[in-house]
């Protein structure tokens, strides 16, 4: 009887073949998972009326535009302190003083005196589009100190120390902020000179109701779009008080158009010779940018307390005509 005719040998051979096939199938499954994670949103996804959290999109995604969304719901509980999120290299917290606890089920709780959450290309090469729809939900928990700007602030069209130093590259610190104060006020802020007391100005403030409620999810949308052939900037703020039910019921709270003569006039300049009233548009500000990348990041901040965040997304949209 030959070796292959032995019953024991045949059994061992069949077992080995089964193991090889199982290993091959497992490897194929892992490759498919990696590929699916790497694939950008499809055209169908981008045209969907809702984002991956089920929150309504107000404006269409631009052709070729990217959409970032937080990975706080991936099942990986973790705590970040002045570091890059190990689950998402676009998200980092290295610019402030805070502790960021992610429960893995969709919520990030941020505590500290100077909470700063930056979202940007980890290679610091690709800037964000000028035209964005930024969405997140915020829950006020407590404050350790109250100042006149207590609350959440979301800034775009800025670099602000992402590449270079924010206490050196003052023109790269310029940006547009969308604010919701704990006193219930909603407004826009333009940072014109980070190092000067008069390097900030606000516009279009509204107080739609009482204080920002405690322990309640409040939806926040911040829209920035160029208009009039890229010579002006339209800013919009929206609120949802349903906790995202059926995509949210989005109420416009305030809007403002920066036309170059009404936002930053007579404020401090990032350096001599630079007009602080310039709309923050590439064609107007690139020459004064220290890095040539004045729109590298979007960041969220709050001071002196604890807030929770969820359903955070940044999406590139089309400008107005």
Short mmCIF file of C-alpha atoms in Angstrom, two decimals:
data_model
loop_
_atom_site.label_atom_id
_atom_site.label_comp_id
_atom_site.label_asym_id
_atom_site.label_seq_id
_atom_site.Cartn_x
_atom_site.Cartn_y
_atom_site.Cartn_z
CA UNK A 1 0.00 0.00 0.00
CA UNK A 2 1.44 3.43 -0.96
CA UNK A 3 1.78 6.25 1.52
CA UNK A 4 -1.13 8.20 -0.05
CA UNK A 5 -3.36 5.13 0.17
CA UNK A 6 -2.99 5.05 3.95
CA UNK A 7 -6.26 6.16 5.62
CA UNK A 8 -4.39 8.19 8.25
CA UNK A 9 -2.34 9.95 5.60
CA UNK A 10 -5.43 10.83 3.59
CA UNK A 11 -7.14 12.21 6.70
CA UNK A 12 -4.11 14.36 7.51
CA UNK A 13 -3.96 15.59 3.91
CA UNK A 14 -7.64 16.54 3.92
CA UNK A 15 -7.16 18.35 7.24
CA UNK A 16 -4.19 20.30 5.87
CA UNK A 17 -6.16 21.28 2.76
CA UNK A 18 -9.07 22.49 4.91
CA UNK A 19 -6.69 24.59 7.03
CA UNK A 20 -5.12 26.13 3.92
CA UNK A 21 -8.53 26.98 2.44
CA UNK A 22 -9.74 28.49 5.73
CA UNK A 23 -6.59 30.62 6.03
CA UNK A 24 -7.00 31.82 2.45
CA UNK A 25 -10.64 32.77 3.05
CA UNK A 26 -9.70 34.65 6.23
CA UNK A 27 -6.96 36.54 4.40
CA UNK A 28 -9.41 37.43 1.62
CA UNK A 29 -11.94 38.68 4.17
CA UNK A 30 -9.32 40.91 5.81
CA UNK A 31 -8.30 42.36 2.44
CA UNK A 32 -11.94 43.13 1.62
CA UNK A 33 -12.43 44.89 4.97
CA UNK A 34 -9.35 47.05 4.38
CA UNK A 35 -10.45 47.93 0.86
CA UNK A 36 -13.96 48.82 1.96
CA UNK A 37 -12.59 51.11 4.68
CA UNK A 38 -10.32 52.85 2.18
CA UNK A 39 -13.01 53.48 -0.44
CA UNK A 40 -14.21 57.11 -0.41
CA UNK A 41 -17.95 57.89 -0.29
CA UNK A 42 -19.67 56.80 -3.47
CA UNK A 43 -21.68 59.13 -5.68
CA UNK A 44 -24.83 57.67 -4.12
CA UNK A 45 -23.52 58.44 -0.62
CA UNK A 46 -22.63 62.00 -1.56
CA UNK A 47 -26.08 62.59 -3.06
CA UNK A 48 -27.83 61.11 -0.04
CA UNK A 49 -29.97 63.61 1.89
CA UNK A 50 -28.42 62.37 5.15
CA UNK A 51 -24.89 61.74 6.40
CA UNK A 52 -23.67 58.47 7.88
CA UNK A 53 -25.09 59.43 11.30
CA UNK A 54 -28.53 59.94 9.77
CA UNK A 55 -28.31 63.74 10.07
CA UNK A 56 -29.81 65.85 7.28
CA UNK A 57 -27.43 67.51 4.84
CA UNK A 58 -28.49 71.06 3.98
CA UNK A 59 -26.37 71.53 0.86
CA UNK A 60 -25.03 69.10 -1.76
CA UNK A 61 -21.46 67.85 -1.60
CA UNK A 62 -19.23 69.43 -4.24
CA UNK A 63 -17.98 67.21 -7.09
CA UNK A 64 -14.80 65.58 -5.83
CA UNK A 65 -15.34 67.07 -2.38
CA UNK A 66 -14.37 65.09 0.68
CA UNK A 67 -16.40 64.34 3.77
CA UNK A 68 -14.80 63.62 7.13
CA UNK A 69 -16.80 62.16 10.01
CA UNK A 70 -15.73 61.33 13.54
CA UNK A 71 -14.87 57.73 14.38
CA UNK A 72 -16.09 57.86 17.96
CA UNK A 73 -18.64 55.09 17.31
CA UNK A 74 -16.22 52.38 16.12
CA UNK A 75 -16.39 50.34 19.32
CA UNK A 76 -12.92 51.40 20.52
CA UNK A 77 -13.13 53.21 23.86
CA UNK A 78 -10.07 55.40 24.38
CA UNK A 79 -8.73 58.53 26.08
CA UNK A 80 -6.60 61.12 24.30
CA UNK A 81 -4.42 63.75 25.95
CA UNK A 82 -2.55 66.13 23.63
CA UNK A 83 -2.20 63.51 20.90
CA UNK A 84 -3.54 62.15 17.63
CA UNK A 85 -6.56 59.87 17.82
CA UNK A 86 -5.11 56.34 17.38
CA UNK A 87 -8.27 55.42 15.43
CA UNK A 88 -8.29 58.49 13.16
CA UNK A 89 -5.15 60.35 12.13
CA UNK A 90 -7.20 63.31 10.85
CA UNK A 91 -8.28 64.12 14.42
CA UNK A 92 -5.84 65.48 17.01
CA UNK A 93 -5.85 67.36 20.31
CA UNK A 94 -2.27 68.65 20.54
CA UNK A 95 -3.00 72.38 20.68
CA UNK A 96 -4.64 72.88 24.05
CA UNK A 97 -4.91 71.52 27.56
CA UNK A 98 -7.63 68.94 28.00
CA UNK A 99 -8.64 65.31 28.31
CA UNK A 100 -10.76 63.68 25.63
CA UNK A 101 -12.65 60.51 26.55
CA UNK A 102 -14.26 58.56 23.69
CA UNK A 103 -16.77 55.88 24.69
CA UNK A 104 -16.61 53.98 21.39
CA UNK A 105 -20.38 54.32 21.02
CA UNK A 106 -20.38 57.77 19.43
CA UNK A 107 -19.65 60.30 22.17
CA UNK A 108 -16.49 62.25 22.99
CA UNK A 109 -16.42 64.03 26.36
CA UNK A 110 -13.87 66.85 26.55
CA UNK A 111 -12.74 68.40 29.83
CA UNK A 112 -10.15 71.04 30.59
CA UNK A 113 -9.27 74.71 30.64
CA UNK A 114 -8.34 74.89 26.94
CA UNK A 115 -10.10 72.21 24.93
CA UNK A 116 -8.89 72.15 21.31
CA UNK A 117 -9.87 69.55 18.70
CA UNK A 118 -8.27 69.91 15.25
CA UNK A 119 -9.32 68.12 12.05
CA UNK A 120 -6.90 68.21 9.13
CA UNK A 121 -4.92 66.20 6.61
CA UNK A 122 -2.29 64.39 8.71
CA UNK A 123 0.32 65.14 6.05
CA UNK A 124 -0.52 68.87 6.25
CA UNK A 125 -0.75 69.03 2.48
CA UNK A 126 -4.40 69.20 1.46
CA UNK A 127 -6.27 72.25 2.67
CA UNK A 128 -9.98 72.20 3.34
CA UNK A 129 -12.22 73.75 0.72
CA UNK A 130 -13.35 77.30 1.37
CA UNK A 131 -16.95 76.04 1.18
CA UNK A 132 -17.96 73.79 4.07
CA UNK A 133 -20.93 72.42 5.96
CA UNK A 134 -19.79 71.55 9.49
CA UNK A 135 -22.17 69.59 11.72
CA UNK A 136 -21.94 68.38 15.30
CA UNK A 137 -24.00 67.91 18.42
CA UNK A 138 -22.86 69.43 21.70
CA UNK A 139 -23.98 68.79 25.26
CA UNK A 140 -23.12 71.28 27.99
CA UNK A 141 -22.15 69.45 31.20
CA UNK A 142 -20.44 71.87 33.59
CA UNK A 143 -18.07 74.83 33.93
CA UNK A 144 -15.15 75.36 36.29
CA UNK A 145 -15.00 79.06 35.47
CA UNK A 146 -17.24 81.35 33.43
CA UNK A 147 -15.82 83.94 31.04
CA UNK A 148 -17.58 86.12 28.48
CA UNK A 149 -16.81 83.62 25.71
CA UNK A 150 -17.79 80.46 27.60
CA UNK A 151 -19.33 77.98 25.20
CA UNK A 152 -18.38 76.20 21.99
CA UNK A 153 -16.53 77.78 19.08
CA UNK A 154 -15.92 76.18 15.68
CA UNK A 155 -13.32 77.78 13.41
CA UNK A 156 -12.69 77.24 9.70
CA UNK A 157 -10.60 78.87 6.96
CA UNK A 158 -7.65 78.81 9.30
CA UNK A 159 -4.30 77.15 9.93
CA UNK A 160 -3.80 78.28 13.54
CA UNK A 161 -0.64 76.41 14.42
CA UNK A 162 -1.42 73.27 12.43
CA UNK A 163 1.75 73.89 10.46
CA UNK A 164 4.08 76.42 12.02
CA UNK A 165 3.59 78.14 15.37
CA UNK A 166 0.44 80.05 16.20
CA UNK A 167 2.46 82.56 18.24
CA UNK A 168 4.65 83.31 15.21
CA UNK A 169 2.52 82.80 12.09
CA UNK A 170 -0.13 85.34 12.97
CA UNK A 171 -1.59 85.66 9.47
CA UNK A 172 -2.15 81.90 9.37
CA UNK A 173 -4.14 82.28 12.60
CA UNK A 174 -6.91 84.21 10.85
CA UNK A 175 -10.23 82.41 10.65
CA UNK A 176 -14.01 82.51 10.78
CA UNK A 177 -15.71 81.18 13.89
CA UNK A 178 -19.25 80.03 14.54
CA UNK A 179 -20.09 80.41 18.23
CA UNK A 180 -22.73 79.27 20.69
CA UNK A 181 -22.29 80.81 24.13
CA UNK A 182 -23.58 79.21 27.32
CA UNK A 183 -25.74 82.34 27.73
CA UNK A 184 -27.65 81.25 24.62
CA UNK A 185 -26.05 83.66 22.18
CA UNK A 186 -25.13 82.54 18.65
CA UNK A 187 -22.77 84.64 16.55
CA UNK A 188 -19.85 84.75 14.12
CA UNK A 189 -16.31 85.74 14.99
CA UNK A 190 -13.48 86.81 12.72
CA UNK A 191 -9.97 86.45 14.07
CA UNK A 192 -7.72 89.02 12.41
CA UNK A 193 -4.70 89.06 14.75
CA UNK A 194 -4.21 86.30 17.32
CA UNK A 195 -1.60 88.28 19.26
CA UNK A 196 -3.60 91.50 19.71
CA UNK A 197 -6.43 92.38 22.08
CA UNK A 198 -8.26 94.03 19.16
CA UNK A 199 -7.60 91.10 16.83
CA UNK A 200 -11.14 89.72 17.10
CA UNK A 201 -14.58 90.94 16.09
CA UNK A 202 -18.11 89.50 16.16
CA UNK A 203 -21.17 89.91 13.97
CA UNK A 204 -24.83 88.93 13.56
CA UNK A 205 -25.39 87.85 17.15
CA UNK A 206 -28.76 86.29 18.01
CA UNK A 207 -30.21 84.79 21.19
CA UNK A 208 -33.04 82.51 20.04
CA UNK A 209 -33.99 81.31 23.53
CA UNK A 210 -32.55 81.09 27.04
CA UNK A 211 -29.20 79.71 28.11
CA UNK A 212 -27.60 76.76 26.39
CA UNK A 213 -29.35 73.98 28.34
CA UNK A 214 -27.45 71.58 30.56
CA UNK A 215 -27.28 67.87 29.72
CA UNK A 216 -29.15 68.34 26.45
CA UNK A 217 -27.91 67.54 22.96
CA UNK A 218 -28.00 70.64 20.75
CA UNK A 219 -27.38 70.32 17.03
CA UNK A 220 -25.02 72.87 15.47
CA UNK A 221 -24.46 73.47 11.76
CA UNK A 222 -21.98 76.01 10.45
CA UNK A 223 -21.99 76.77 6.73
CA UNK A 224 -19.36 78.85 4.92
CA UNK A 225 -19.68 79.62 1.19
CA UNK A 226 -18.09 82.06 -1.21
CA UNK A 227 -20.41 84.17 -3.34
CA UNK A 228 -20.39 86.85 -6.05
CA UNK A 229 -17.61 85.19 -8.02
CA UNK A 230 -15.49 84.47 -4.95
CA UNK A 231 -15.40 88.05 -3.68
CA UNK A 232 -17.60 87.69 -0.57
CA UNK A 233 -18.25 85.08 2.11
CA UNK A 234 -21.66 84.03 3.39
CA UNK A 235 -21.80 82.49 6.88
CA UNK A 236 -24.81 80.63 8.31
CA UNK A 237 -25.60 78.99 11.67
CA UNK A 238 -28.37 76.43 12.25
CA UNK A 239 -29.73 74.73 15.37
CA UNK A 240 -31.53 71.43 16.00
CA UNK A 241 -33.21 70.74 19.34
CA UNK A 242 -34.58 67.26 18.52
CA UNK A 243 -31.37 65.34 19.21
CA UNK A 244 -31.17 64.40 15.54
CA UNK A 245 -34.62 62.81 15.33
CA UNK A 246 -35.36 61.95 11.68
CA UNK A 247 -32.25 63.88 10.65
CA UNK A 248 -32.99 66.89 12.82
CA UNK A 249 -35.24 69.94 12.47
CA UNK A 250 -32.73 72.58 11.42
CA UNK A 251 -33.64 76.19 12.21
CA UNK A 252 -31.49 78.98 10.80
CA UNK A 253 -30.42 81.14 13.74
CA UNK A 254 -28.33 83.78 11.99
CA UNK A 255 -26.37 84.60 8.83
CA UNK A 256 -23.88 87.21 7.71
CA UNK A 257 -22.10 88.25 4.51
CA UNK A 258 -18.51 89.46 4.79
CA UNK A 259 -18.16 91.89 1.87
CA UNK A 260 -14.72 93.24 2.75
CA UNK A 261 -16.04 96.44 4.30
CA UNK A 262 -18.08 95.24 7.27
CA UNK A 263 -16.17 92.59 9.23
CA UNK A 264 -12.81 93.48 10.74
CA UNK A 265 -12.64 97.15 9.76
CA UNK A 266 -10.41 99.03 12.23
CA UNK A 267 -9.38 95.81 13.99
CA UNK A 268 -5.81 94.69 14.56
CA UNK A 269 -3.87 93.36 11.58
CA UNK A 270 -1.92 90.10 11.55
CA UNK A 271 1.05 92.15 10.35
CA UNK A 272 1.65 95.69 9.07
CA UNK A 273 0.20 96.34 5.64
CA UNK A 274 -2.41 93.57 5.78
CA UNK A 275 -6.04 94.70 5.69
CA UNK A 276 -7.91 93.01 8.58
CA UNK A 277 -11.23 93.51 6.77
CA UNK A 278 -10.26 91.28 3.85
CA UNK A 279 -12.69 88.40 3.33
CA UNK A 280 -10.88 85.14 4.09
CA UNK A 281 -10.69 83.94 0.49
CA UNK A 282 -7.59 82.38 -1.06
CA UNK A 283 -7.20 85.07 -3.71
CA UNK A 284 -7.17 87.77 -1.03
CA UNK A 285 -5.06 86.20 1.72
CA UNK A 286 -2.65 83.66 0.22
CA UNK A 287 0.04 86.31 -0.32
CA UNK A 288 0.13 87.13 3.40
CA UNK A 289 -0.05 83.52 4.64
CA UNK A 290 3.24 82.42 6.19
CA UNK A 291 2.90 78.81 5.03
CA UNK A 292 0.80 79.33 1.91
CA UNK A 293 -1.81 77.06 3.54
CA UNK A 294 -4.19 79.40 5.38
CA UNK A 295 -7.11 76.93 5.34
CA UNK A 296 -5.41 73.77 6.52
CA UNK A 297 -7.64 73.00 9.49
CA UNK A 298 -11.04 73.10 11.15
CA UNK A 299 -11.02 73.18 14.93
CA UNK A 300 -13.46 73.11 17.84
CA UNK A 301 -12.74 74.73 21.19
CA UNK A 302 -14.20 75.44 24.59
CA UNK A 303 -12.72 76.68 27.85
CA UNK A 304 -12.98 75.91 31.56
CA UNK A 305 -15.33 73.00 31.75
CA UNK A 306 -16.75 69.83 30.26
CA UNK A 307 -18.78 69.36 27.11
CA UNK A 308 -19.75 66.22 25.20
CA UNK A 309 -19.73 66.00 21.41
CA UNK A 310 -21.19 63.58 18.87
CA UNK A 311 -22.05 63.15 15.16
CA UNK A 312 -19.23 65.46 14.05
CA UNK A 313 -18.77 65.84 10.30
CA UNK A 314 -17.09 68.25 7.88
CA UNK A 315 -18.22 68.25 4.27
CA UNK A 316 -17.02 70.20 1.25
CA UNK A 317 -19.94 71.83 -0.59
CA UNK A 318 -20.46 74.01 -3.65
CA UNK A 319 -20.12 77.81 -3.45
CA UNK A 320 -22.84 80.27 -4.32
CA UNK A 321 -22.65 81.89 -7.78
#
